[in-house]
Amino acid sequence: MILCERCPDNPTCDNCLVALRSGGAANKVVPPRTVKVTNLATMESFQAKLVAVSRTTIGLSSSDHDLHGRIEIELAYDFRIIGSGLRGIAGDPYHIIDIEKVLRREDVLERLLLEEFHTWHMSGELDPTDVLLHWKDRDDERGRLIKQEIQKLSILRQIETIFLYLYDEGEVRPLGDARASVEVEREMQRLVEEAAGTGGAVREQIVTSDGTKVFDLYTSVLPDRTCGIALIDVTAVIAEERKRKRREWEIYKDILGVVTEGKLLLLSDEELFFLLREGHKLLAIDIRLPEQLAELRKLFKQALEPQGISDKRLLQFLVAVNEAASNTLKHGNGGVVTLYLSNDRQMCRAVIHDEGQGILLEDIPRATLQQGFSTRHSLGAGFHVILQYCDRVYLSSSLAGTKLILECILSR
């Protein structure tokens, strides 16, 4: 993940928010705020920039320190966050921190007791419900706090989709009777062993070989040098999120279709595949330099003139294709332009595929229909010309890039 380095002068950039992977629940800190960071393993303190925040993660920028492992971020005199930094890309100053706990000054005692509790509890296979019986009548502060943490763990164990494990001396063993499948435990063992030498937290995802189950894996090094593991079954959550995104996508598709009277339609990659199967490819050209646009127009003209297209229709289509190809140079590193002819030879389609990061779904209406809307994800100010000169325009956008399909009926 590369920061644009231009906050707050570039408010349209959302790189720091996308990296948090928290949907639309994240916010940028503009301007970035200086905070005090302490590495809890070495107790070294230094400063970093708070760039983005969400309910479960924050984004910190530090070019001088690697922020993986457990750290404490002091936001104010009596307000701080305990989190685990995910190991990022070497040399990248942007770090994602998973929030474990938010503390105020009066909570510091509780944090220290929680560390003691983990050391004591994780050293053996204890059943929280049994321990609670022995602590029922204790009313001192230390007993109350330890009882509170055991109650939390007891609740977690009643949730079937959360499995708790302990990694100790090269072995992963479950804490209690609930456990995942042998296949998942084997993969979990491999991931934990790979990360054991780093001494930092691990956050990974495990997918079963048949693709029916997805788990989030979280590990945290404990004070007694063992490693606690939480394995969460997120299959249902991901399925529901996919349904929600599909419903949202359908809404945007319907809106664009209504506003443009069916002239601009969103297309999935699967729909695009079947659309292009209705014809055959005439040519393809890689556009990387402005000088190649003239060659593009020449090749398109040579391919389409024998198909009986009128001079006016050919000129309009060439203008639209040139505009779309030009935008791939203005807003990225170019792309590939491919020309298809339908099987009945009555229609042609030009596919312009750039290699950018795609357009966010919520930005598509403005990127396509609002003149003057300009970001690195925009399709350019000339998009209204493309809509005017084509019979229909399809748009398919993902992290793999944006595909623009310009459709022209040859016999009109």
mmCIF file of C-alpha atoms in Angstrom:
data_model
loop_
_atom_site.group_PDB
_atom_site.id
_atom_site.type_symbol
_atom_site.label_atom_id
_atom_site.label_comp_id
_atom_site.label_asym_id
_atom_site.label_seq_id
_atom_site.Cartn_x
_atom_site.Cartn_y
_atom_site.Cartn_z
ATOM 1 C CA MET A 1 0.000 0.000 0.000
ATOM 2 C CA ILE A 2 1.532 3.316 -1.069
ATOM 3 C CA LEU A 3 0.404 6.528 0.592
ATOM 4 C CA CYS A 4 -0.179 9.482 -1.666
ATOM 5 C CA GLU A 5 1.777 11.647 0.830
ATOM 6 C CA ARG A 6 -0.446 14.670 0.076
ATOM 7 C CA CYS A 7 -2.937 14.829 2.989
ATOM 8 C CA PRO A 8 -4.834 17.094 3.429
ATOM 9 C CA ASP A 9 -4.255 18.562 -0.047
ATOM 10 C CA ASN A 10 -5.590 15.415 -1.705
ATOM 11 C CA PRO A 11 -8.897 14.673 0.122
ATOM 12 C CA THR A 12 -10.125 12.341 -2.660
ATOM 13 C CA CYS A 13 -7.364 9.770 -2.066
ATOM 14 C CA ASP A 14 -8.553 6.800 0.010
ATOM 15 C CA ASN A 15 -5.461 4.550 -0.069
ATOM 16 C CA CYS A 16 -5.024 4.697 3.705
ATOM 17 C CA LEU A 17 -8.695 3.790 4.266
ATOM 18 C CA VAL A 18 -8.787 0.877 1.793
ATOM 19 C CA ALA A 19 -5.819 -0.729 3.566
ATOM 20 C CA LEU A 20 -7.792 -0.872 6.847
ATOM 21 C CA ARG A 21 -10.293 -3.252 5.162
ATOM 22 C CA SER A 22 -13.185 -1.944 7.245
ATOM 23 C CA GLY A 23 -15.663 -1.103 4.463
ATOM 24 C CA GLY A 24 -17.080 2.402 4.758
ATOM 25 C CA ALA A 25 -16.567 2.649 8.553
ATOM 26 C CA ALA A 26 -13.090 4.222 8.408
ATOM 27 C CA ASN A 27 -12.094 7.893 8.476
ATOM 28 C CA LYS A 28 -8.955 9.823 7.576
ATOM 29 C CA VAL A 29 -7.175 11.956 10.163
ATOM 30 C CA VAL A 30 -6.672 15.281 8.380
ATOM 31 C CA PRO A 31 -4.078 16.502 8.950
ATOM 32 C CA PRO A 32 -2.261 13.392 10.265
ATOM 33 C CA ARG A 33 -1.733 13.617 14.022
ATOM 34 C CA THR A 34 1.542 12.974 15.857
ATOM 35 C CA VAL A 35 1.182 10.285 18.559
ATOM 36 C CA LYS A 36 3.551 8.559 20.987
ATOM 37 C CA VAL A 37 4.153 4.858 20.289
ATOM 38 C CA THR A 38 5.741 2.347 22.682
ATOM 39 C CA ASN A 39 6.934 -1.115 21.617
ATOM 40 C CA LEU A 40 5.718 -3.312 24.490
ATOM 41 C CA ALA A 41 8.398 -5.954 23.834
ATOM 42 C CA THR A 42 11.360 -3.540 24.092
ATOM 43 C CA MET A 43 9.622 -0.593 25.844
ATOM 44 C CA GLU A 44 11.197 1.700 23.229
ATOM 45 C CA SER A 45 9.151 4.880 22.648
ATOM 46 C CA PHE A 46 9.027 7.032 19.539
ATOM 47 C CA GLN A 47 6.660 9.203 17.500
ATOM 48 C CA ALA A 48 4.473 8.239 14.516
ATOM 49 C CA LYS A 49 1.685 9.823 12.480
ATOM 50 C CA LEU A 50 -1.945 8.748 12.989
ATOM 51 C CA VAL A 51 -3.330 8.672 9.423
ATOM 52 C CA ALA A 52 -6.625 6.722 9.520
ATOM 53 C CA VAL A 53 -8.979 5.176 12.076
ATOM 54 C CA SER A 54 -11.817 2.646 12.140
ATOM 55 C CA ARG A 55 -13.625 0.796 14.899
ATOM 56 C CA THR A 56 -11.210 -2.136 14.878
ATOM 57 C CA THR A 57 -7.995 -0.850 13.275
ATOM 58 C CA ILE A 58 -5.909 2.286 12.905
ATOM 59 C CA GLY A 59 -3.318 3.313 10.322
ATOM 60 C CA LEU A 60 0.042 4.702 11.464
ATOM 61 C CA SER A 61 2.836 6.115 9.326
ATOM 62 C CA SER A 62 6.434 5.733 10.450
ATOM 63 C CA SER A 63 9.418 5.638 8.125
ATOM 64 C CA ASP A 64 11.949 5.062 10.921
ATOM 65 C CA HIS A 65 10.378 2.220 12.903
ATOM 66 C CA ASP A 66 8.785 -1.140 12.080
ATOM 67 C CA LEU A 67 5.450 -1.227 13.930
ATOM 68 C CA HIS A 68 4.777 -4.991 14.021
ATOM 69 C CA GLY A 69 4.176 -6.777 17.324
ATOM 70 C CA ARG A 70 2.296 -5.416 20.337
ATOM 71 C CA ILE A 71 2.445 -1.657 20.753
ATOM 72 C CA GLU A 72 0.839 1.094 22.824
ATOM 73 C CA ILE A 73 -0.332 4.311 21.166
ATOM 74 C CA GLU A 74 -0.784 7.326 23.449
ATOM 75 C CA LEU A 75 -3.446 9.604 21.957
ATOM 76 C CA ALA A 76 -3.736 11.883 24.989
ATOM 77 C CA TYR A 77 -2.533 12.020 28.589
ATOM 78 C CA ASP A 78 -5.261 9.661 29.786
ATOM 79 C CA PHE A 79 -6.280 7.938 26.556
ATOM 80 C CA ARG A 80 -4.295 5.187 24.853
ATOM 81 C CA ILE A 81 -4.691 2.137 22.610
ATOM 82 C CA ILE A 82 -3.104 -1.312 22.913
ATOM 83 C CA GLY A 83 -2.814 -3.013 19.522
ATOM 84 C CA SER A 84 -0.985 -5.514 17.369
ATOM 85 C CA GLY A 85 0.844 -4.312 14.290
ATOM 86 C CA LEU A 86 0.533 -6.482 11.211
ATOM 87 C CA ARG A 87 3.816 -7.205 9.442
ATOM 88 C CA GLY A 88 3.656 -5.142 6.260
ATOM 89 C CA ILE A 89 5.696 -4.646 3.109
ATOM 90 C CA ALA A 90 9.394 -3.992 3.694
ATOM 91 C CA GLY A 91 10.136 -0.301 3.287
ATOM 92 C CA ASP A 92 6.473 0.741 3.386
ATOM 93 C CA PRO A 93 6.004 3.421 6.101
ATOM 94 C CA TYR A 94 2.270 2.688 6.487
ATOM 95 C CA HIS A 95 1.306 0.167 9.174
ATOM 96 C CA ILE A 96 -2.055 -1.373 10.075
ATOM 97 C CA ILE A 97 -2.679 -1.816 13.818
ATOM 98 C CA ASP A 98 -5.397 -4.160 15.129
ATOM 99 C CA ILE A 99 -7.008 -2.572 18.210
ATOM 100 C CA GLU A 100 -6.950 -4.965 21.164
ATOM 101 C CA LYS A 101 -7.953 -2.589 23.954
ATOM 102 C CA VAL A 102 -8.709 1.087 24.542
ATOM 103 C CA LEU A 103 -7.477 2.337 27.916
ATOM 104 C CA ARG A 104 -7.968 5.381 30.078
ATOM 105 C CA ARG A 105 -5.685 6.174 32.999
ATOM 106 C CA GLU A 106 -7.867 4.360 35.520
ATOM 107 C CA ASP A 107 -7.704 1.226 33.354
ATOM 108 C CA VAL A 108 -3.929 0.795 33.591
ATOM 109 C CA LEU A 109 -4.244 -1.377 36.721
ATOM 110 C CA GLU A 110 -6.726 -3.615 34.862
ATOM 111 C CA ARG A 111 -4.312 -4.010 31.945
ATOM 112 C CA LEU A 112 -1.483 -5.153 34.242
ATOM 113 C CA LEU A 113 -3.752 -7.640 35.977
ATOM 114 C CA LEU A 114 -4.948 -8.927 32.612
ATOM 115 C CA GLU A 115 -1.327 -9.713 31.672
ATOM 116 C CA GLU A 116 -0.921 -11.633 34.949
ATOM 117 C CA PHE A 117 -4.172 -13.467 34.282
ATOM 118 C CA HIS A 118 -3.024 -14.642 30.850
ATOM 119 C CA THR A 119 0.269 -15.890 32.281
ATOM 120 C CA TRP A 120 -1.584 -17.861 34.966
ATOM 121 C CA HIS A 121 -4.485 -19.096 32.872
ATOM 122 C CA MET A 122 -2.661 -20.095 29.671
ATOM 123 C CA SER A 123 -0.119 -22.154 31.607
ATOM 124 C CA GLY A 124 -2.682 -24.940 32.050
ATOM 125 C CA GLU A 125 -5.852 -26.380 30.570
ATOM 126 C CA LEU A 126 -8.376 -24.705 32.868
ATOM 127 C CA ASP A 127 -12.128 -24.713 32.428
ATOM 128 C CA PRO A 128 -13.333 -21.138 33.045
ATOM 129 C CA THR A 129 -16.685 -22.284 34.427
ATOM 130 C CA ASP A 130 -14.913 -24.386 37.096
ATOM 131 C CA VAL A 131 -12.639 -21.526 38.073
ATOM 132 C CA LEU A 132 -15.603 -19.165 38.439
ATOM 133 C CA LEU A 133 -17.048 -21.333 41.201
ATOM 134 C CA HIS A 134 -13.891 -20.998 43.306
ATOM 135 C CA TRP A 135 -13.804 -17.200 42.838
ATOM 136 C CA LYS A 136 -17.492 -16.659 43.517
ATOM 137 C CA ASP A 137 -17.058 -15.196 46.992
ATOM 138 C CA ARG A 138 -13.914 -13.109 46.444
ATOM 139 C CA ASP A 139 -14.627 -9.397 46.645
ATOM 140 C CA ASP A 140 -11.124 -7.862 46.507
ATOM 141 C CA GLU A 141 -10.150 -5.735 43.487
ATOM 142 C CA ARG A 142 -7.677 -8.239 42.060
ATOM 143 C CA GLY A 143 -10.170 -11.078 42.368
ATOM 144 C CA ARG A 144 -12.929 -9.004 40.748
ATOM 145 C CA LEU A 145 -10.802 -8.157 37.708
ATOM 146 C CA ILE A 146 -9.563 -11.723 37.218
ATOM 147 C CA LYS A 147 -13.117 -13.034 37.560
ATOM 148 C CA GLN A 148 -14.238 -10.531 34.931
ATOM 149 C CA GLU A 149 -11.670 -11.793 32.419
ATOM 150 C CA ILE A 150 -12.606 -15.426 33.108
ATOM 151 C CA GLN A 151 -16.268 -14.563 32.541
ATOM 152 C CA LYS A 152 -15.370 -13.061 29.150
ATOM 153 C CA LEU A 153 -13.436 -16.184 28.174
ATOM 154 C CA SER A 154 -16.317 -18.380 29.342
ATOM 155 C CA ILE A 155 -18.697 -16.493 27.048
ATOM 156 C CA LEU A 156 -16.299 -16.827 24.115
ATOM 157 C CA ARG A 157 -16.122 -20.583 24.565
ATOM 158 C CA GLN A 158 -19.883 -20.849 24.268
ATOM 159 C CA ILE A 159 -19.727 -19.433 20.750
ATOM 160 C CA GLU A 160 -19.220 -22.417 18.469
ATOM 161 C CA THR A 161 -17.650 -20.417 15.654
ATOM 162 C CA ILE A 162 -14.687 -19.284 17.808
ATOM 163 C CA PHE A 163 -11.968 -21.820 18.604
ATOM 164 C CA LEU A 164 -9.219 -21.013 21.100
ATOM 165 C CA TYR A 165 -5.787 -22.667 20.933
ATOM 166 C CA LEU A 166 -2.416 -22.405 22.627
ATOM 167 C CA TYR A 167 0.903 -22.764 20.786
ATOM 168 C CA ASP A 168 3.614 -23.947 23.175
ATOM 169 C CA GLU A 169 6.954 -25.684 22.481
ATOM 170 C CA GLY A 170 6.097 -26.342 18.828
ATOM 171 C CA GLU A 171 2.639 -27.783 19.495
ATOM 172 C CA VAL A 172 -0.838 -26.356 18.921
ATOM 173 C CA ARG A 173 -3.486 -27.631 21.299
ATOM 174 C CA PRO A 174 -7.105 -26.554 21.835
ATOM 175 C CA LEU A 175 -8.231 -24.834 25.024
ATOM 176 C CA GLY A 176 -11.320 -26.886 25.746
ATOM 177 C CA ASP A 177 -13.309 -29.401 23.722
ATOM 178 C CA ALA A 178 -14.282 -27.203 20.744
ATOM 179 C CA ARG A 179 -11.862 -27.528 17.849
ATOM 180 C CA ALA A 180 -11.712 -27.100 14.084
ATOM 181 C CA SER A 181 -11.215 -29.846 11.499
ATOM 182 C CA VAL A 182 -7.906 -31.685 11.126
ATOM 183 C CA GLU A 183 -7.268 -29.941 7.799
ATOM 184 C CA VAL A 184 -7.724 -26.471 9.325
ATOM 185 C CA GLU A 185 -5.615 -27.313 12.384
ATOM 186 C CA ARG A 186 -2.821 -28.555 10.124
ATOM 187 C CA GLU A 187 -2.793 -25.292 8.162
ATOM 188 C CA MET A 188 -3.014 -23.305 11.395
ATOM 189 C CA GLN A 189 0.031 -25.150 12.769
ATOM 190 C CA ARG A 190 2.000 -24.317 9.609
ATOM 191 C CA LEU A 191 1.139 -20.600 9.739
ATOM 192 C CA VAL A 192 1.901 -20.286 13.446
ATOM 193 C CA GLU A 193 5.247 -22.074 13.067
ATOM 194 C CA GLU A 194 6.261 -19.733 10.233
ATOM 195 C CA ALA A 195 5.454 -16.697 12.381
ATOM 196 C CA ALA A 196 6.853 -18.050 15.671
ATOM 197 C CA GLY A 197 10.325 -16.697 15.011
ATOM 198 C CA THR A 198 9.156 -13.121 14.440
ATOM 199 C CA GLY A 199 7.700 -12.641 17.919
ATOM 200 C CA GLY A 200 4.885 -10.544 16.479
ATOM 201 C CA ALA A 201 1.162 -10.920 16.027
ATOM 202 C CA VAL A 202 -0.224 -12.842 13.061
ATOM 203 C CA ARG A 203 -3.419 -12.229 11.164
ATOM 204 C CA GLU A 204 -4.170 -14.688 8.362
ATOM 205 C CA GLN A 205 -7.109 -16.295 6.599
ATOM 206 C CA ILE A 206 -7.592 -20.035 6.113
ATOM 207 C CA VAL A 207 -9.868 -21.494 3.422
ATOM 208 C CA THR A 208 -10.696 -25.200 3.379
ATOM 209 C CA SER A 209 -9.672 -27.157 0.283
ATOM 210 C CA ASP A 210 -13.282 -27.497 -0.880
ATOM 211 C CA GLY A 211 -13.884 -23.771 -0.431
ATOM 212 C CA THR A 212 -16.869 -24.240 1.883
ATOM 213 C CA LYS A 213 -15.336 -22.749 5.040
ATOM 214 C CA VAL A 214 -13.334 -19.574 5.695
ATOM 215 C CA PHE A 215 -11.580 -18.798 8.994
ATOM 216 C CA ASP A 216 -9.834 -15.708 10.342
ATOM 217 C CA LEU A 217 -6.723 -16.605 12.338
ATOM 218 C CA TYR A 218 -5.384 -14.250 15.022
ATOM 219 C CA THR A 219 -2.356 -14.964 17.195
ATOM 220 C CA SER A 220 -0.768 -12.969 19.999
ATOM 221 C CA VAL A 221 2.425 -13.641 21.931
ATOM 222 C CA LEU A 222 1.649 -14.013 25.654
ATOM 223 C CA PRO A 223 3.850 -12.863 28.557
ATOM 224 C CA ASP A 224 4.913 -16.455 29.324
ATOM 225 C CA ARG A 225 6.365 -16.714 25.764
ATOM 226 C CA THR A 226 3.593 -18.984 24.569
ATOM 227 C CA CYS A 227 1.209 -17.925 21.803
ATOM 228 C CA GLY A 228 -2.563 -17.576 22.111
ATOM 229 C CA ILE A 229 -4.617 -18.337 18.986
ATOM 230 C CA ALA A 230 -8.176 -17.381 18.101
ATOM 231 C CA LEU A 231 -9.708 -19.107 15.068
ATOM 232 C CA ILE A 232 -12.995 -17.550 13.948
ATOM 233 C CA ASP A 233 -15.355 -19.101 11.413
ATOM 234 C CA VAL A 234 -16.320 -16.161 9.161
ATOM 235 C CA THR A 235 -17.987 -18.198 6.397
ATOM 236 C CA ALA A 236 -21.495 -16.905 7.122
ATOM 237 C CA VAL A 237 -20.245 -13.338 7.591
ATOM 238 C CA ILE A 238 -18.454 -13.347 4.229
ATOM 239 C CA ALA A 239 -21.467 -14.886 2.479
ATOM 240 C CA GLU A 240 -23.740 -12.200 3.911
ATOM 241 C CA GLU A 241 -21.274 -9.461 2.952
ATOM 242 C CA ARG A 242 -21.158 -10.789 -0.612
ATOM 243 C CA LYS A 243 -24.967 -10.722 -0.758
ATOM 244 C CA ARG A 244 -24.986 -7.161 0.543
ATOM 245 C CA LYS A 245 -22.395 -6.035 -2.010
ATOM 246 C CA ARG A 246 -24.314 -7.787 -4.801
ATOM 247 C CA ARG A 247 -27.545 -6.024 -3.778
ATOM 248 C CA GLU A 248 -25.681 -2.713 -3.666
ATOM 249 C CA TRP A 249 -24.144 -3.415 -7.082
ATOM 250 C CA GLU A 250 -27.582 -4.179 -8.559
ATOM 251 C CA ILE A 251 -28.949 -0.886 -7.191
ATOM 252 C CA TYR A 252 -26.142 1.110 -8.826
ATOM 253 C CA LYS A 253 -26.646 -0.827 -12.053
ATOM 254 C CA ASP A 254 -30.363 0.000 -12.101
ATOM 255 C CA ILE A 255 -29.757 3.676 -11.306
ATOM 256 C CA LEU A 256 -27.203 4.119 -14.092
ATOM 257 C CA GLY A 257 -29.482 2.307 -16.534
ATOM 258 C CA VAL A 258 -32.473 4.512 -15.688
ATOM 259 C CA VAL A 259 -30.532 7.796 -15.726
ATOM 260 C CA THR A 260 -28.920 7.036 -19.124
ATOM 261 C CA GLU A 261 -32.054 5.362 -20.566
ATOM 262 C CA GLY A 262 -30.281 2.025 -20.803
ATOM 263 C CA LYS A 263 -27.219 3.416 -22.534
ATOM 264 C CA LEU A 264 -24.733 2.850 -19.687
ATOM 265 C CA LEU A 265 -24.785 -0.514 -17.901
ATOM 266 C CA LEU A 266 -22.612 -2.073 -15.202
ATOM 267 C CA LEU A 267 -21.266 -5.484 -16.115
ATOM 268 C CA SER A 268 -19.753 -8.265 -14.011
ATOM 269 C CA ASP A 269 -16.669 -10.122 -15.266
ATOM 270 C CA GLU A 270 -18.836 -13.194 -15.884
ATOM 271 C CA GLU A 271 -21.363 -11.187 -17.921
ATOM 272 C CA LEU A 272 -18.518 -9.614 -19.896
ATOM 273 C CA PHE A 273 -17.146 -13.061 -20.742
ATOM 274 C CA PHE A 274 -20.468 -14.220 -22.190
ATOM 275 C CA LEU A 275 -21.007 -10.902 -23.996
ATOM 276 C CA LEU A 276 -17.716 -11.174 -25.868
ATOM 277 C CA ARG A 277 -18.351 -14.821 -26.738
ATOM 278 C CA GLU A 278 -21.087 -13.551 -29.045
ATOM 279 C CA GLY A 279 -18.423 -12.350 -31.476
ATOM 280 C CA HIS A 280 -14.840 -12.827 -32.603
ATOM 281 C CA LYS A 281 -11.736 -10.703 -32.147
ATOM 282 C CA LEU A 282 -10.546 -8.578 -35.073
ATOM 283 C CA LEU A 283 -7.511 -6.920 -33.482
ATOM 284 C CA ALA A 284 -5.824 -5.872 -30.230
ATOM 285 C CA ILE A 285 -3.311 -3.103 -29.574
ATOM 286 C CA ASP A 286 -1.340 -2.191 -26.455
ATOM 287 C CA ILE A 287 -1.482 1.568 -25.772
ATOM 288 C CA ARG A 288 1.374 2.952 -23.653
ATOM 289 C CA LEU A 289 2.269 6.214 -25.413
ATOM 290 C CA PRO A 290 0.178 9.080 -26.871
ATOM 291 C CA GLU A 291 1.853 8.519 -30.232
ATOM 292 C CA GLN A 292 0.168 5.104 -30.462
ATOM 293 C CA LEU A 293 -3.344 6.619 -30.590
ATOM 294 C CA ALA A 294 -2.920 7.471 -34.293
ATOM 295 C CA GLU A 295 -1.985 3.863 -35.031
ATOM 296 C CA LEU A 296 -5.030 2.727 -33.039
ATOM 297 C CA ARG A 297 -7.388 4.863 -35.152
ATOM 298 C CA LYS A 298 -5.756 3.643 -38.355
ATOM 299 C CA LEU A 299 -6.110 -0.048 -37.451
ATOM 300 C CA PHE A 300 -9.736 0.376 -36.342
ATOM 301 C CA LYS A 301 -10.572 2.169 -39.589
ATOM 302 C CA GLN A 302 -8.974 -0.573 -41.707
ATOM 303 C CA ALA A 303 -10.863 -3.261 -39.768
ATOM 304 C CA LEU A 304 -14.299 -1.593 -39.838
ATOM 305 C CA GLU A 305 -14.500 -0.066 -43.324
ATOM 306 C CA PRO A 306 -15.040 -3.482 -45.013
ATOM 307 C CA GLN A 307 -17.991 -4.121 -42.640
ATOM 308 C CA GLY A 308 -20.240 -1.577 -44.390
ATOM 309 C CA ILE A 309 -20.230 1.096 -41.676
ATOM 310 C CA SER A 310 -21.059 4.635 -42.843
ATOM 311 C CA ASP A 311 -18.383 7.312 -42.774
ATOM 312 C CA LYS A 312 -20.266 9.291 -40.097
ATOM 313 C CA ARG A 313 -20.744 6.287 -37.823
ATOM 314 C CA LEU A 314 -17.094 5.270 -38.272
ATOM 315 C CA LEU A 315 -15.872 8.770 -37.391
ATOM 316 C CA GLN A 316 -18.058 8.938 -34.276
ATOM 317 C CA PHE A 317 -16.915 5.500 -33.089
ATOM 318 C CA LEU A 318 -13.247 6.346 -33.687
ATOM 319 C CA VAL A 319 -13.648 9.540 -31.626
ATOM 320 C CA ALA A 320 -15.222 7.561 -28.761
ATOM 321 C CA VAL A 321 -12.543 4.839 -28.836
ATOM 322 C CA ASN A 322 -9.770 7.418 -29.028
ATOM 323 C CA GLU A 323 -11.221 9.273 -26.020
ATOM 324 C CA ALA A 324 -11.462 6.071 -23.952
ATOM 325 C CA ALA A 325 -7.927 4.969 -24.875
ATOM 326 C CA SER A 326 -6.588 8.461 -24.178
ATOM 327 C CA ASN A 327 -8.071 8.332 -20.676
ATOM 328 C CA THR A 328 -6.039 5.212 -19.878
ATOM 329 C CA LEU A 329 -2.925 7.307 -20.515
ATOM 330 C CA LYS A 330 -4.152 10.354 -18.595
ATOM 331 C CA HIS A 331 -5.200 8.448 -15.486
ATOM 332 C CA GLY A 332 -2.774 5.510 -15.498
ATOM 333 C CA ASN A 333 -0.114 3.669 -17.454
ATOM 334 C CA GLY A 334 -2.191 2.916 -20.519
ATOM 335 C CA GLY A 335 -3.985 -0.298 -21.356
ATOM 336 C CA VAL A 336 -5.098 -2.723 -24.029
ATOM 337 C CA VAL A 337 -7.756 -1.944 -26.682
ATOM 338 C CA THR A 338 -9.444 -4.913 -28.377
ATOM 339 C CA LEU A 339 -12.003 -4.852 -31.235
ATOM 340 C CA TYR A 340 -14.678 -7.560 -31.528
ATOM 341 C CA LEU A 341 -17.178 -8.125 -34.356
ATOM 342 C CA SER A 342 -20.489 -9.819 -33.558
ATOM 343 C CA ASN A 343 -21.191 -13.173 -35.198
ATOM 344 C CA ASP A 344 -23.961 -11.664 -37.338
ATOM 345 C CA ARG A 345 -21.563 -8.855 -38.406
ATOM 346 C CA GLN A 346 -24.130 -6.205 -37.436
ATOM 347 C CA MET A 347 -22.302 -4.827 -34.382
ATOM 348 C CA CYS A 348 -18.782 -4.161 -33.127
ATOM 349 C CA ARG A 349 -17.504 -3.756 -29.588
ATOM 350 C CA ALA A 350 -14.287 -2.084 -28.448
ATOM 351 C CA VAL A 351 -12.946 -3.203 -25.055
ATOM 352 C CA ILE A 352 -10.608 -0.724 -23.361
ATOM 353 C CA HIS A 353 -8.887 -2.347 -20.382
ATOM 354 C CA ASP A 354 -6.671 -0.259 -18.110
ATOM 355 C CA GLU A 355 -4.463 -1.686 -15.368
ATOM 356 C CA GLY A 356 -5.376 0.706 -12.548
ATOM 357 C CA GLN A 357 -6.963 -0.094 -9.195
ATOM 358 C CA GLY A 358 -10.498 0.193 -10.501
ATOM 359 C CA ILE A 359 -13.283 2.596 -9.586
ATOM 360 C CA LEU A 360 -15.011 2.399 -6.218
ATOM 361 C CA LEU A 361 -18.663 1.436 -6.637
ATOM 362 C CA GLU A 362 -19.892 4.583 -4.891
ATOM 363 C CA ASP A 363 -17.753 6.735 -7.234
ATOM 364 C CA ILE A 364 -19.040 5.220 -10.493
ATOM 365 C CA PRO A 365 -22.035 7.586 -11.001
ATOM 366 C CA ARG A 366 -19.830 10.676 -10.558
ATOM 367 C CA ALA A 367 -16.888 9.213 -12.497
ATOM 368 C CA THR A 368 -19.116 8.522 -15.501
ATOM 369 C CA LEU A 369 -21.849 11.168 -15.470
ATOM 370 C CA GLN A 370 -20.553 14.216 -13.587
ATOM 371 C CA GLN A 371 -18.526 16.511 -15.801
ATOM 372 C CA GLY A 372 -15.555 17.946 -13.970
ATOM 373 C CA PHE A 373 -15.353 15.103 -11.455
ATOM 374 C CA SER A 374 -11.652 14.328 -11.471
ATOM 375 C CA THR A 375 -9.718 11.707 -9.525
ATOM 376 C CA ARG A 376 -7.230 9.062 -10.574
ATOM 377 C CA HIS A 377 -10.274 6.738 -10.777
ATOM 378 C CA SER A 378 -12.238 9.048 -13.099
ATOM 379 C CA LEU A 379 -13.053 8.079 -16.678
ATOM 380 C CA GLY A 380 -12.304 11.609 -17.815
ATOM 381 C CA ALA A 381 -14.155 14.754 -18.772
ATOM 382 C CA GLY A 382 -14.859 13.395 -22.259
ATOM 383 C CA PHE A 383 -16.972 10.478 -21.092
ATOM 384 C CA HIS A 384 -20.189 12.275 -22.148
ATOM 385 C CA VAL A 385 -18.769 12.232 -25.706
ATOM 386 C CA ILE A 386 -18.326 8.460 -25.447
ATOM 387 C CA LEU A 387 -21.959 8.052 -24.344
ATOM 388 C CA GLN A 388 -23.157 10.316 -27.149
ATOM 389 C CA TYR A 389 -21.282 8.560 -29.970
ATOM 390 C CA CYS A 390 -21.882 4.912 -28.930
ATOM 391 C CA ASP A 391 -25.106 2.924 -28.999
ATOM 392 C CA ARG A 392 -24.358 1.409 -25.610
ATOM 393 C CA VAL A 393 -21.523 1.497 -23.093
ATOM 394 C CA TYR A 394 -20.741 -1.260 -20.582
ATOM 395 C CA LEU A 395 -18.522 -0.760 -17.535
ATOM 396 C CA SER A 396 -16.755 -3.452 -15.522
ATOM 397 C CA SER A 397 -14.437 -2.368 -12.706
ATOM 398 C CA SER A 398 -12.515 -4.282 -10.037
ATOM 399 C CA LEU A 399 -9.120 -4.257 -8.324
ATOM 400 C CA ALA A 400 -7.742 -5.810 -11.524
ATOM 401 C CA GLY A 401 -8.594 -2.637 -13.444
ATOM 402 C CA THR A 402 -11.455 -1.079 -15.393
ATOM 403 C CA LYS A 403 -12.931 -2.437 -18.627
ATOM 404 C CA LEU A 404 -14.958 -0.085 -20.802
ATOM 405 C CA ILE A 405 -16.942 -1.729 -23.614
ATOM 406 C CA LEU A 406 -18.092 0.590 -26.405
ATOM 407 C CA GLU A 407 -20.834 -0.847 -28.596
ATOM 408 C CA CYS A 408 -21.637 0.381 -32.109
ATOM 409 C CA ILE A 409 -24.347 -0.902 -34.505
ATOM 410 C CA LEU A 410 -22.734 -0.914 -37.938
ATOM 411 C CA SER A 411 -25.860 -0.585 -40.115
ATOM 412 C CA ARG A 412 -27.287 2.604 -38.614
#
